[in-house]
């Protein structure tokens, strides 16, 4: 019996020593600092945004198709009926939710890069505007953060102005994803949708259009400032038809967020990209960014590079219901001059050198 008691005493002593050692190790371990927590939150906010734009629509569609073959088929049937009933809503201003624009997650998203908005001139609420957003980059991070989220202070800088951002019309045919897009203030980049915002939604509307589009994304890479703009004149014609002022904006640093494999003009891979872009509306870029666990690994997350979006001086445009080609060309040239002035006056402030030039194709 004494032997058993002694053995138990030794085991208890050993257990208490083990517990004390474990507690000491735990307390001595480095706890995450506030800076670490902020970094993780910023990374997660960017991760959810990338996954939402790349996967939400496709996954939602697959789930609804799967439910058709289960006892939950009424969910798919009801949602299909809702989409049919709600089909034209994206073309009529969408369904903006102000609370979504103020989500805390967008402040973490802003601080990851960080993204900054710079105002150079006032925008009067008594007019409507078309904001040309340049460059496209890979995922239009600057345009999304500044014109869709309220994290960079657009509403405070331009009181009375309601910003909208246009994107591919096909995105609004994907279930659930369409609701997500509309809730933030995105609308299809179609004449009908833009015309509605500029003519039937009152004044104080600012419709941001990424004019270079998918074709411009094919040339996106760090250190290159090439825009597809010379033959893009539809936005100028719409501005004239509705009397909307033209406002240039440029996001310095947008092209530094990803690395892309750029195929030379005339190569068979470039030809495939261009044909796909004409058929589907977007270009299949071969790009990479940082990984989830380390900045030194490769993945699909953007690199943390500062983005500064400078909003320039409005070009005053008269209302002409049927503008001539000469008039469109004149205001298109005025817009390009205003954009070049904006770029040249700010390039050295936000990471470029005095010798860097803006190439317009």
mmCIF file of C-alpha atoms in Angstrom:
data_model
loop_
_atom_site.group_PDB
_atom_site.id
_atom_site.type_symbol
_atom_site.label_atom_id
_atom_site.label_comp_id
_atom_site.label_asym_id
_atom_site.label_seq_id
_atom_site.Cartn_x
_atom_site.Cartn_y
_atom_site.Cartn_z
ATOM 1 C CA UNK A 1 0.000 0.000 0.000
ATOM 2 C CA UNK A 2 2.792 2.456 0.907
ATOM 3 C CA UNK A 3 4.396 1.703 -2.450
ATOM 4 C CA UNK A 4 1.166 2.500 -4.297
ATOM 5 C CA UNK A 5 0.683 5.776 -2.363
ATOM 6 C CA UNK A 6 4.264 6.815 -3.077
ATOM 7 C CA UNK A 7 3.842 6.068 -6.785
ATOM 8 C CA UNK A 8 0.628 8.119 -6.886
ATOM 9 C CA UNK A 9 2.339 11.010 -5.113
ATOM 10 C CA UNK A 10 5.166 10.964 -7.636
ATOM 11 C CA UNK A 11 2.671 10.934 -10.538
ATOM 12 C CA UNK A 12 0.740 13.886 -9.069
ATOM 13 C CA UNK A 13 3.940 15.813 -8.509
ATOM 14 C CA UNK A 14 5.000 15.098 -12.064
ATOM 15 C CA UNK A 15 1.601 16.175 -13.409
ATOM 16 C CA UNK A 16 1.689 19.447 -11.449
ATOM 17 C CA UNK A 17 5.189 20.096 -12.759
ATOM 18 C CA UNK A 18 4.058 19.388 -16.308
ATOM 19 C CA UNK A 19 1.091 21.732 -15.937
ATOM 20 C CA UNK A 20 3.313 24.463 -14.506
ATOM 21 C CA UNK A 21 5.770 23.995 -17.372
ATOM 22 C CA UNK A 22 2.975 24.152 -19.940
ATOM 23 C CA UNK A 23 1.526 27.301 -18.367
ATOM 24 C CA UNK A 24 4.941 28.913 -18.209
ATOM 25 C CA UNK A 25 5.553 28.100 -21.886
ATOM 26 C CA UNK A 26 2.125 29.458 -22.829
ATOM 27 C CA UNK A 27 2.608 32.698 -20.925
ATOM 28 C CA UNK A 28 6.112 33.144 -22.297
ATOM 29 C CA UNK A 29 4.916 32.730 -25.884
ATOM 30 C CA UNK A 30 4.598 35.878 -27.997
ATOM 31 C CA UNK A 31 0.990 36.977 -28.213
ATOM 32 C CA UNK A 32 -0.247 38.637 -31.417
ATOM 33 C CA UNK A 33 0.210 42.379 -31.301
ATOM 34 C CA UNK A 34 -2.425 44.865 -32.448
ATOM 35 C CA UNK A 35 -0.387 45.323 -35.588
ATOM 36 C CA UNK A 36 -0.502 41.571 -36.275
ATOM 37 C CA UNK A 37 -4.258 41.474 -35.768
ATOM 38 C CA UNK A 38 -4.750 44.426 -38.118
ATOM 39 C CA UNK A 39 -2.596 42.740 -40.762
ATOM 40 C CA UNK A 40 -4.631 39.545 -40.535
ATOM 41 C CA UNK A 41 -7.920 41.438 -40.771
ATOM 42 C CA UNK A 42 -6.658 43.353 -43.800
ATOM 43 C CA UNK A 43 -5.537 40.138 -45.487
ATOM 44 C CA UNK A 44 -8.887 38.436 -44.790
ATOM 45 C CA UNK A 45 -10.829 41.434 -46.109
ATOM 46 C CA UNK A 46 -8.927 41.290 -49.404
ATOM 47 C CA UNK A 47 -9.327 37.503 -49.541
ATOM 48 C CA UNK A 48 -13.122 37.688 -49.203
ATOM 49 C CA UNK A 49 -13.274 40.364 -51.910
ATOM 50 C CA UNK A 50 -11.171 38.386 -54.393
ATOM 51 C CA UNK A 51 -13.117 35.173 -53.732
ATOM 52 C CA UNK A 52 -16.435 37.007 -54.054
ATOM 53 C CA UNK A 53 -15.560 38.430 -57.457
ATOM 54 C CA UNK A 54 -13.951 35.269 -58.793
ATOM 55 C CA UNK A 55 -16.181 32.544 -57.351
ATOM 56 C CA UNK A 56 -19.458 33.815 -55.837
ATOM 57 C CA UNK A 57 -21.420 33.872 -59.076
ATOM 58 C CA UNK A 58 -20.198 30.503 -60.343
ATOM 59 C CA UNK A 59 -20.655 28.718 -57.006
ATOM 60 C CA UNK A 60 -24.158 30.179 -56.541
ATOM 61 C CA UNK A 61 -25.166 29.006 -60.007
ATOM 62 C CA UNK A 62 -23.855 25.481 -59.374
ATOM 63 C CA UNK A 63 -25.630 25.295 -55.999
ATOM 64 C CA UNK A 64 -28.967 26.333 -57.519
ATOM 65 C CA UNK A 65 -28.576 23.764 -60.307
ATOM 66 C CA UNK A 66 -27.780 21.076 -57.721
ATOM 67 C CA UNK A 67 -30.841 21.978 -55.643
ATOM 68 C CA UNK A 68 -33.074 21.367 -58.672
ATOM 69 C CA UNK A 69 -32.366 17.640 -58.309
ATOM 70 C CA UNK A 70 -33.082 17.523 -54.576
ATOM 71 C CA UNK A 71 -36.099 18.022 -52.338
ATOM 72 C CA UNK A 72 -35.057 21.678 -52.023
ATOM 73 C CA UNK A 73 -35.935 22.394 -55.692
ATOM 74 C CA UNK A 74 -38.511 25.071 -54.682
ATOM 75 C CA UNK A 75 -35.586 27.317 -53.620
ATOM 76 C CA UNK A 76 -34.215 27.275 -57.160
ATOM 77 C CA UNK A 77 -37.667 27.745 -58.654
ATOM 78 C CA UNK A 78 -38.463 30.720 -56.438
ATOM 79 C CA UNK A 79 -35.111 32.368 -57.134
ATOM 80 C CA UNK A 80 -35.532 31.855 -60.886
ATOM 81 C CA UNK A 81 -38.952 33.490 -60.662
ATOM 82 C CA UNK A 82 -37.394 36.378 -58.715
ATOM 83 C CA UNK A 83 -34.682 36.929 -61.339
ATOM 84 C CA UNK A 84 -37.296 37.008 -64.118
ATOM 85 C CA UNK A 85 -39.371 39.519 -62.151
ATOM 86 C CA UNK A 86 -36.288 41.585 -61.251
ATOM 87 C CA UNK A 87 -34.530 41.281 -64.628
ATOM 88 C CA UNK A 88 -34.492 44.981 -65.514
ATOM 89 C CA UNK A 89 -33.494 46.338 -62.092
ATOM 90 C CA UNK A 90 -29.729 46.491 -62.870
ATOM 91 C CA UNK A 91 -30.565 48.631 -65.916
ATOM 92 C CA UNK A 92 -32.605 51.019 -63.772
ATOM 93 C CA UNK A 93 -30.144 52.142 -61.147
ATOM 94 C CA UNK A 94 -29.838 48.851 -59.291
ATOM 95 C CA UNK A 95 -30.627 48.429 -55.608
ATOM 96 C CA UNK A 96 -27.973 50.209 -53.569
ATOM 97 C CA UNK A 97 -27.656 49.420 -49.833
ATOM 98 C CA UNK A 98 -25.911 52.301 -48.028
ATOM 99 C CA UNK A 99 -25.120 50.066 -45.037
ATOM 100 C CA UNK A 100 -23.025 47.745 -47.227
ATOM 101 C CA UNK A 101 -20.867 50.660 -48.410
ATOM 102 C CA UNK A 102 -20.028 51.441 -44.773
ATOM 103 C CA UNK A 103 -18.968 47.936 -43.737
ATOM 104 C CA UNK A 104 -15.959 47.896 -41.433
ATOM 105 C CA UNK A 105 -14.401 45.275 -43.696
ATOM 106 C CA UNK A 106 -13.891 47.931 -46.379
ATOM 107 C CA UNK A 107 -11.701 50.011 -44.062
ATOM 108 C CA UNK A 108 -9.448 46.982 -43.586
ATOM 109 C CA UNK A 109 -9.545 46.456 -47.357
ATOM 110 C CA UNK A 110 -8.453 50.088 -47.893
ATOM 111 C CA UNK A 111 -5.630 49.862 -45.358
ATOM 112 C CA UNK A 112 -4.173 46.671 -46.856
ATOM 113 C CA UNK A 113 -2.736 48.526 -49.881
ATOM 114 C CA UNK A 114 -3.502 51.336 -48.757
ATOM 115 C CA UNK A 115 -5.931 53.126 -51.116
ATOM 116 C CA UNK A 116 -6.241 56.916 -51.062
ATOM 117 C CA UNK A 117 -8.605 59.301 -52.864
ATOM 118 C CA UNK A 118 -7.385 62.768 -53.882
ATOM 119 C CA UNK A 119 -9.762 65.569 -54.864
ATOM 120 C CA UNK A 120 -8.537 68.369 -57.122
ATOM 121 C CA UNK A 121 -11.830 70.125 -58.004
ATOM 122 C CA UNK A 122 -15.380 70.323 -56.677
ATOM 123 C CA UNK A 123 -18.275 68.475 -58.314
ATOM 124 C CA UNK A 124 -21.587 70.311 -58.146
ATOM 125 C CA UNK A 125 -24.686 68.233 -57.211
ATOM 126 C CA UNK A 126 -26.638 70.183 -59.840
ATOM 127 C CA UNK A 127 -24.944 68.222 -62.652
ATOM 128 C CA UNK A 128 -24.420 64.605 -63.619
ATOM 129 C CA UNK A 129 -20.972 63.228 -64.430
ATOM 130 C CA UNK A 130 -19.193 60.448 -66.273
ATOM 131 C CA UNK A 131 -15.933 59.665 -64.492
ATOM 132 C CA UNK A 132 -13.339 57.997 -66.682
ATOM 133 C CA UNK A 133 -11.393 55.548 -64.511
ATOM 134 C CA UNK A 134 -7.842 54.701 -65.624
ATOM 135 C CA UNK A 135 -6.068 52.303 -65.797
ATOM 136 C CA UNK A 136 -8.053 49.061 -65.726
ATOM 137 C CA UNK A 137 -5.357 46.961 -64.053
ATOM 138 C CA UNK A 138 -6.305 43.347 -63.353
ATOM 139 C CA UNK A 139 -9.217 43.704 -60.903
ATOM 140 C CA UNK A 140 -9.933 47.481 -60.787
ATOM 141 C CA UNK A 141 -9.095 47.716 -57.085
ATOM 142 C CA UNK A 142 -8.820 51.512 -57.018
ATOM 143 C CA UNK A 143 -12.130 52.084 -58.792
ATOM 144 C CA UNK A 144 -13.953 49.620 -56.542
ATOM 145 C CA UNK A 145 -12.547 50.951 -53.287
ATOM 146 C CA UNK A 146 -13.146 54.623 -54.111
ATOM 147 C CA UNK A 147 -16.475 54.546 -55.949
ATOM 148 C CA UNK A 148 -18.242 51.570 -54.347
ATOM 149 C CA UNK A 149 -17.094 51.554 -50.727
ATOM 150 C CA UNK A 150 -17.260 54.608 -48.499
ATOM 151 C CA UNK A 151 -13.883 53.853 -46.936
ATOM 152 C CA UNK A 152 -11.854 56.549 -48.733
ATOM 153 C CA UNK A 153 -14.283 59.394 -48.023
ATOM 154 C CA UNK A 154 -15.849 59.997 -51.447
ATOM 155 C CA UNK A 155 -19.117 61.142 -49.861
ATOM 156 C CA UNK A 156 -17.330 63.637 -47.606
ATOM 157 C CA UNK A 157 -15.105 64.993 -50.401
ATOM 158 C CA UNK A 158 -17.961 65.314 -52.900
ATOM 159 C CA UNK A 159 -21.129 66.011 -50.888
ATOM 160 C CA UNK A 160 -24.358 65.432 -52.777
ATOM 161 C CA UNK A 161 -22.721 63.174 -55.386
ATOM 162 C CA UNK A 162 -23.842 59.537 -55.721
ATOM 163 C CA UNK A 163 -21.086 57.387 -57.272
ATOM 164 C CA UNK A 164 -21.799 54.345 -59.426
ATOM 165 C CA UNK A 165 -19.354 51.949 -61.079
ATOM 166 C CA UNK A 166 -20.069 50.059 -64.283
ATOM 167 C CA UNK A 167 -19.049 46.470 -64.955
ATOM 168 C CA UNK A 168 -19.797 43.714 -67.481
ATOM 169 C CA UNK A 169 -23.519 43.184 -68.053
ATOM 170 C CA UNK A 170 -23.015 39.405 -67.901
ATOM 171 C CA UNK A 171 -22.181 39.630 -64.201
ATOM 172 C CA UNK A 172 -25.794 40.612 -63.523
ATOM 173 C CA UNK A 173 -27.046 37.329 -64.956
ATOM 174 C CA UNK A 174 -25.319 35.297 -62.257
ATOM 175 C CA UNK A 175 -27.511 34.421 -59.253
ATOM 176 C CA UNK A 176 -26.705 35.990 -55.871
ATOM 177 C CA UNK A 177 -23.680 37.728 -57.391
ATOM 178 C CA UNK A 178 -26.019 40.209 -59.106
ATOM 179 C CA UNK A 179 -27.546 41.141 -55.733
ATOM 180 C CA UNK A 180 -24.079 41.616 -54.264
ATOM 181 C CA UNK A 181 -23.049 43.911 -57.116
ATOM 182 C CA UNK A 182 -26.210 46.012 -57.077
ATOM 183 C CA UNK A 183 -26.105 46.479 -53.307
ATOM 184 C CA UNK A 184 -22.793 48.316 -53.644
ATOM 185 C CA UNK A 185 -23.854 50.606 -56.489
ATOM 186 C CA UNK A 186 -22.539 48.716 -59.513
ATOM 187 C CA UNK A 187 -24.512 48.756 -62.757
ATOM 188 C CA UNK A 188 -24.058 47.227 -66.234
ATOM 189 C CA UNK A 189 -21.816 49.082 -68.658
ATOM 190 C CA UNK A 190 -24.655 49.422 -71.196
ATOM 191 C CA UNK A 191 -26.186 52.464 -72.866
ATOM 192 C CA UNK A 192 -29.531 51.781 -71.235
ATOM 193 C CA UNK A 193 -28.153 51.540 -67.697
ATOM 194 C CA UNK A 194 -25.856 54.554 -67.998
ATOM 195 C CA UNK A 195 -28.564 56.567 -69.773
ATOM 196 C CA UNK A 196 -31.010 55.870 -66.952
ATOM 197 C CA UNK A 197 -28.605 57.171 -64.307
ATOM 198 C CA UNK A 198 -27.834 60.287 -66.346
ATOM 199 C CA UNK A 199 -31.396 61.174 -67.325
ATOM 200 C CA UNK A 200 -33.993 59.556 -65.048
ATOM 201 C CA UNK A 201 -32.320 59.502 -61.640
ATOM 202 C CA UNK A 202 -32.130 63.232 -60.961
ATOM 203 C CA UNK A 203 -28.841 65.097 -60.692
ATOM 204 C CA UNK A 204 -25.740 64.482 -58.597
ATOM 205 C CA UNK A 205 -24.978 61.106 -60.205
ATOM 206 C CA UNK A 206 -21.386 60.204 -61.057
ATOM 207 C CA UNK A 207 -21.066 57.098 -63.260
ATOM 208 C CA UNK A 208 -17.511 55.732 -63.237
ATOM 209 C CA UNK A 209 -16.541 53.820 -66.378
ATOM 210 C CA UNK A 210 -13.279 51.882 -66.680
ATOM 211 C CA UNK A 211 -12.886 52.942 -70.288
ATOM 212 C CA UNK A 212 -9.952 50.714 -71.263
ATOM 213 C CA UNK A 213 -11.915 47.620 -70.283
ATOM 214 C CA UNK A 214 -10.740 44.053 -70.736
ATOM 215 C CA UNK A 215 -8.509 44.945 -73.708
ATOM 216 C CA UNK A 216 -6.442 47.218 -71.475
ATOM 217 C CA UNK A 217 -5.972 44.532 -68.830
ATOM 218 C CA UNK A 218 -3.943 42.458 -71.315
ATOM 219 C CA UNK A 219 -1.158 45.059 -71.211
ATOM 220 C CA UNK A 220 -1.246 45.581 -67.461
ATOM 221 C CA UNK A 221 2.116 45.167 -65.758
ATOM 222 C CA UNK A 222 4.260 47.139 -63.294
ATOM 223 C CA UNK A 223 6.003 50.189 -64.719
ATOM 224 C CA UNK A 224 3.779 50.399 -67.806
ATOM 225 C CA UNK A 225 1.198 53.162 -68.239
ATOM 226 C CA UNK A 226 -0.585 52.317 -71.486
ATOM 227 C CA UNK A 227 -4.264 53.136 -71.943
ATOM 228 C CA UNK A 228 -6.763 51.938 -74.559
ATOM 229 C CA UNK A 229 -8.572 55.204 -75.221
ATOM 230 C CA UNK A 230 -7.892 56.640 -78.681
ATOM 231 C CA UNK A 231 -10.863 54.895 -80.321
ATOM 232 C CA UNK A 232 -13.070 54.652 -77.220
ATOM 233 C CA UNK A 233 -15.565 57.484 -77.856
ATOM 234 C CA UNK A 234 -18.915 56.027 -76.834
ATOM 235 C CA UNK A 235 -18.684 57.517 -73.347
ATOM 236 C CA UNK A 236 -18.164 60.983 -74.861
ATOM 237 C CA UNK A 237 -21.218 60.597 -77.093
ATOM 238 C CA UNK A 238 -23.329 59.589 -74.094
ATOM 239 C CA UNK A 239 -22.027 62.550 -72.099
ATOM 240 C CA UNK A 240 -23.094 64.892 -74.919
ATOM 241 C CA UNK A 241 -26.512 63.285 -75.294
ATOM 242 C CA UNK A 242 -27.256 63.747 -71.594
ATOM 243 C CA UNK A 243 -25.243 66.884 -70.870
ATOM 244 C CA UNK A 244 -23.073 65.051 -68.332
ATOM 245 C CA UNK A 245 -19.681 66.547 -67.517
ATOM 246 C CA UNK A 246 -16.610 64.402 -68.211
ATOM 247 C CA UNK A 247 -14.232 63.858 -65.283
ATOM 248 C CA UNK A 248 -10.861 62.098 -65.708
ATOM 249 C CA UNK A 249 -9.420 60.049 -62.861
ATOM 250 C CA UNK A 250 -6.192 58.081 -62.616
ATOM 251 C CA UNK A 251 -5.258 55.427 -60.053
ATOM 252 C CA UNK A 252 -1.497 55.560 -59.565
ATOM 253 C CA UNK A 253 -0.190 52.132 -58.487
ATOM 254 C CA UNK A 254 -3.062 50.088 -59.949
ATOM 255 C CA UNK A 255 -0.764 48.215 -62.336
ATOM 256 C CA UNK A 256 1.633 47.240 -59.525
ATOM 257 C CA UNK A 257 -0.761 44.889 -57.696
ATOM 258 C CA UNK A 258 -0.144 41.764 -59.802
ATOM 259 C CA UNK A 259 2.477 40.275 -62.090
ATOM 260 C CA UNK A 260 1.196 39.215 -65.495
ATOM 261 C CA UNK A 261 2.585 37.078 -68.267
ATOM 262 C CA UNK A 262 2.210 39.470 -71.215
ATOM 263 C CA UNK A 263 2.138 37.807 -74.625
ATOM 264 C CA UNK A 264 3.492 39.826 -77.529
ATOM 265 C CA UNK A 265 1.181 41.209 -80.216
ATOM 266 C CA UNK A 266 0.864 38.718 -83.046
ATOM 267 C CA UNK A 267 1.594 35.644 -80.902
ATOM 268 C CA UNK A 268 -0.926 32.808 -80.904
ATOM 269 C CA UNK A 269 -1.592 33.188 -77.169
ATOM 270 C CA UNK A 270 -2.342 36.891 -77.606
ATOM 271 C CA UNK A 271 -4.684 36.015 -80.446
ATOM 272 C CA UNK A 272 -6.570 33.546 -78.234
ATOM 273 C CA UNK A 273 -6.885 36.155 -75.477
ATOM 274 C CA UNK A 274 -8.256 38.757 -77.877
ATOM 275 C CA UNK A 275 -10.763 36.376 -79.454
ATOM 276 C CA UNK A 276 -11.961 35.250 -76.031
ATOM 277 C CA UNK A 277 -12.286 38.893 -74.942
ATOM 278 C CA UNK A 278 -14.441 39.726 -77.988
ATOM 279 C CA UNK A 279 -16.729 36.736 -77.409
ATOM 280 C CA UNK A 280 -17.064 36.810 -73.620
ATOM 281 C CA UNK A 281 -16.388 40.454 -72.766
ATOM 282 C CA UNK A 282 -13.408 39.780 -70.504
ATOM 283 C CA UNK A 283 -9.842 38.707 -71.151
ATOM 284 C CA UNK A 284 -8.270 35.523 -69.688
ATOM 285 C CA UNK A 285 -5.131 37.046 -68.160
ATOM 286 C CA UNK A 286 -2.288 34.870 -66.891
ATOM 287 C CA UNK A 287 -1.337 36.647 -63.676
ATOM 288 C CA UNK A 288 -0.254 35.988 -60.124
ATOM 289 C CA UNK A 289 0.124 37.857 -56.869
ATOM 290 C CA UNK A 290 1.129 36.915 -53.358
ATOM 291 C CA UNK A 291 0.073 33.812 -51.455
ATOM 292 C CA UNK A 292 -2.118 33.661 -48.370
ATOM 293 C CA UNK A 293 0.614 32.711 -45.919
ATOM 294 C CA UNK A 294 3.579 34.717 -47.192
ATOM 295 C CA UNK A 295 4.392 37.681 -49.403
ATOM 296 C CA UNK A 296 7.196 35.596 -50.876
ATOM 297 C CA UNK A 297 4.868 32.849 -52.131
ATOM 298 C CA UNK A 298 2.745 33.060 -55.272
ATOM 299 C CA UNK A 299 -1.028 33.139 -55.209
ATOM 300 C CA UNK A 300 -4.056 35.120 -56.361
ATOM 301 C CA UNK A 301 -4.021 37.892 -53.738
ATOM 302 C CA UNK A 302 -2.807 41.351 -54.814
ATOM 303 C CA UNK A 303 0.481 42.656 -53.496
ATOM 304 C CA UNK A 304 0.241 45.396 -50.869
ATOM 305 C CA UNK A 305 1.139 48.404 -52.998
ATOM 306 C CA UNK A 306 -0.214 51.918 -52.422
ATOM 307 C CA UNK A 307 -2.938 53.122 -54.792
ATOM 308 C CA UNK A 308 -3.753 56.824 -55.089
ATOM 309 C CA UNK A 309 -6.777 57.754 -57.175
ATOM 310 C CA UNK A 310 -6.720 61.398 -58.291
ATOM 311 C CA UNK A 311 -10.009 62.848 -59.535
ATOM 312 C CA UNK A 312 -9.367 65.670 -62.015
ATOM 313 C CA UNK A 313 -11.076 68.763 -63.320
ATOM 314 C CA UNK A 314 -14.495 68.302 -64.993
ATOM 315 C CA UNK A 315 -14.741 68.991 -68.719
ATOM 316 C CA UNK A 316 -17.993 70.952 -69.201
ATOM 317 C CA UNK A 317 -20.174 69.297 -71.838
ATOM 318 C CA UNK A 318 -23.326 70.737 -73.444
ATOM 319 C CA UNK A 319 -26.438 68.656 -74.034
ATOM 320 C CA UNK A 320 -26.739 67.675 -77.698
ATOM 321 C CA UNK A 321 -29.253 64.926 -78.480
ATOM 322 C CA UNK A 322 -27.594 63.927 -81.760
ATOM 323 C CA UNK A 323 -23.966 65.096 -81.664
ATOM 324 C CA UNK A 324 -21.953 64.991 -84.874
ATOM 325 C CA UNK A 325 -18.780 62.936 -85.176
ATOM 326 C CA UNK A 326 -16.777 66.160 -85.261
ATOM 327 C CA UNK A 327 -18.308 67.304 -81.973
ATOM 328 C CA UNK A 328 -17.617 63.924 -80.357
ATOM 329 C CA UNK A 329 -14.015 64.045 -81.571
ATOM 330 C CA UNK A 330 -13.560 67.568 -80.200
ATOM 331 C CA UNK A 331 -14.730 66.690 -76.705
ATOM 332 C CA UNK A 332 -12.817 63.416 -76.813
ATOM 333 C CA UNK A 333 -9.633 65.399 -77.466
ATOM 334 C CA UNK A 334 -10.512 67.793 -74.644
ATOM 335 C CA UNK A 335 -10.934 64.818 -72.310
ATOM 336 C CA UNK A 336 -7.569 63.330 -73.321
ATOM 337 C CA UNK A 337 -5.825 66.664 -72.744
ATOM 338 C CA UNK A 338 -7.409 66.933 -69.304
ATOM 339 C CA UNK A 339 -6.323 63.369 -68.469
ATOM 340 C CA UNK A 340 -2.745 63.995 -69.632
ATOM 341 C CA UNK A 341 -2.607 67.164 -67.548
ATOM 342 C CA UNK A 342 -3.846 65.236 -64.506
ATOM 343 C CA UNK A 343 -1.250 62.501 -65.042
ATOM 344 C CA UNK A 344 1.702 64.817 -65.602
ATOM 345 C CA UNK A 345 0.900 67.066 -62.639
ATOM 346 C CA UNK A 346 0.682 64.150 -60.199
ATOM 347 C CA UNK A 347 2.983 61.381 -61.450
ATOM 348 C CA UNK A 348 6.035 62.383 -59.395
ATOM 349 C CA UNK A 349 3.904 62.685 -56.250
ATOM 350 C CA UNK A 350 2.710 59.088 -56.398
ATOM 351 C CA UNK A 351 5.600 56.836 -57.338
ATOM 352 C CA UNK A 352 6.478 57.673 -60.946
ATOM 353 C CA UNK A 353 9.445 59.577 -62.319
ATOM 354 C CA UNK A 354 9.484 62.776 -64.313
ATOM 355 C CA UNK A 355 10.388 60.822 -67.467
ATOM 356 C CA UNK A 356 7.395 58.434 -67.250
ATOM 357 C CA UNK A 357 4.833 59.073 -69.962
ATOM 358 C CA UNK A 358 1.210 58.076 -70.452
ATOM 359 C CA UNK A 359 0.831 56.110 -73.691
ATOM 360 C CA UNK A 360 -2.621 56.223 -75.275
ATOM 361 C CA UNK A 361 -3.521 53.638 -77.913
#
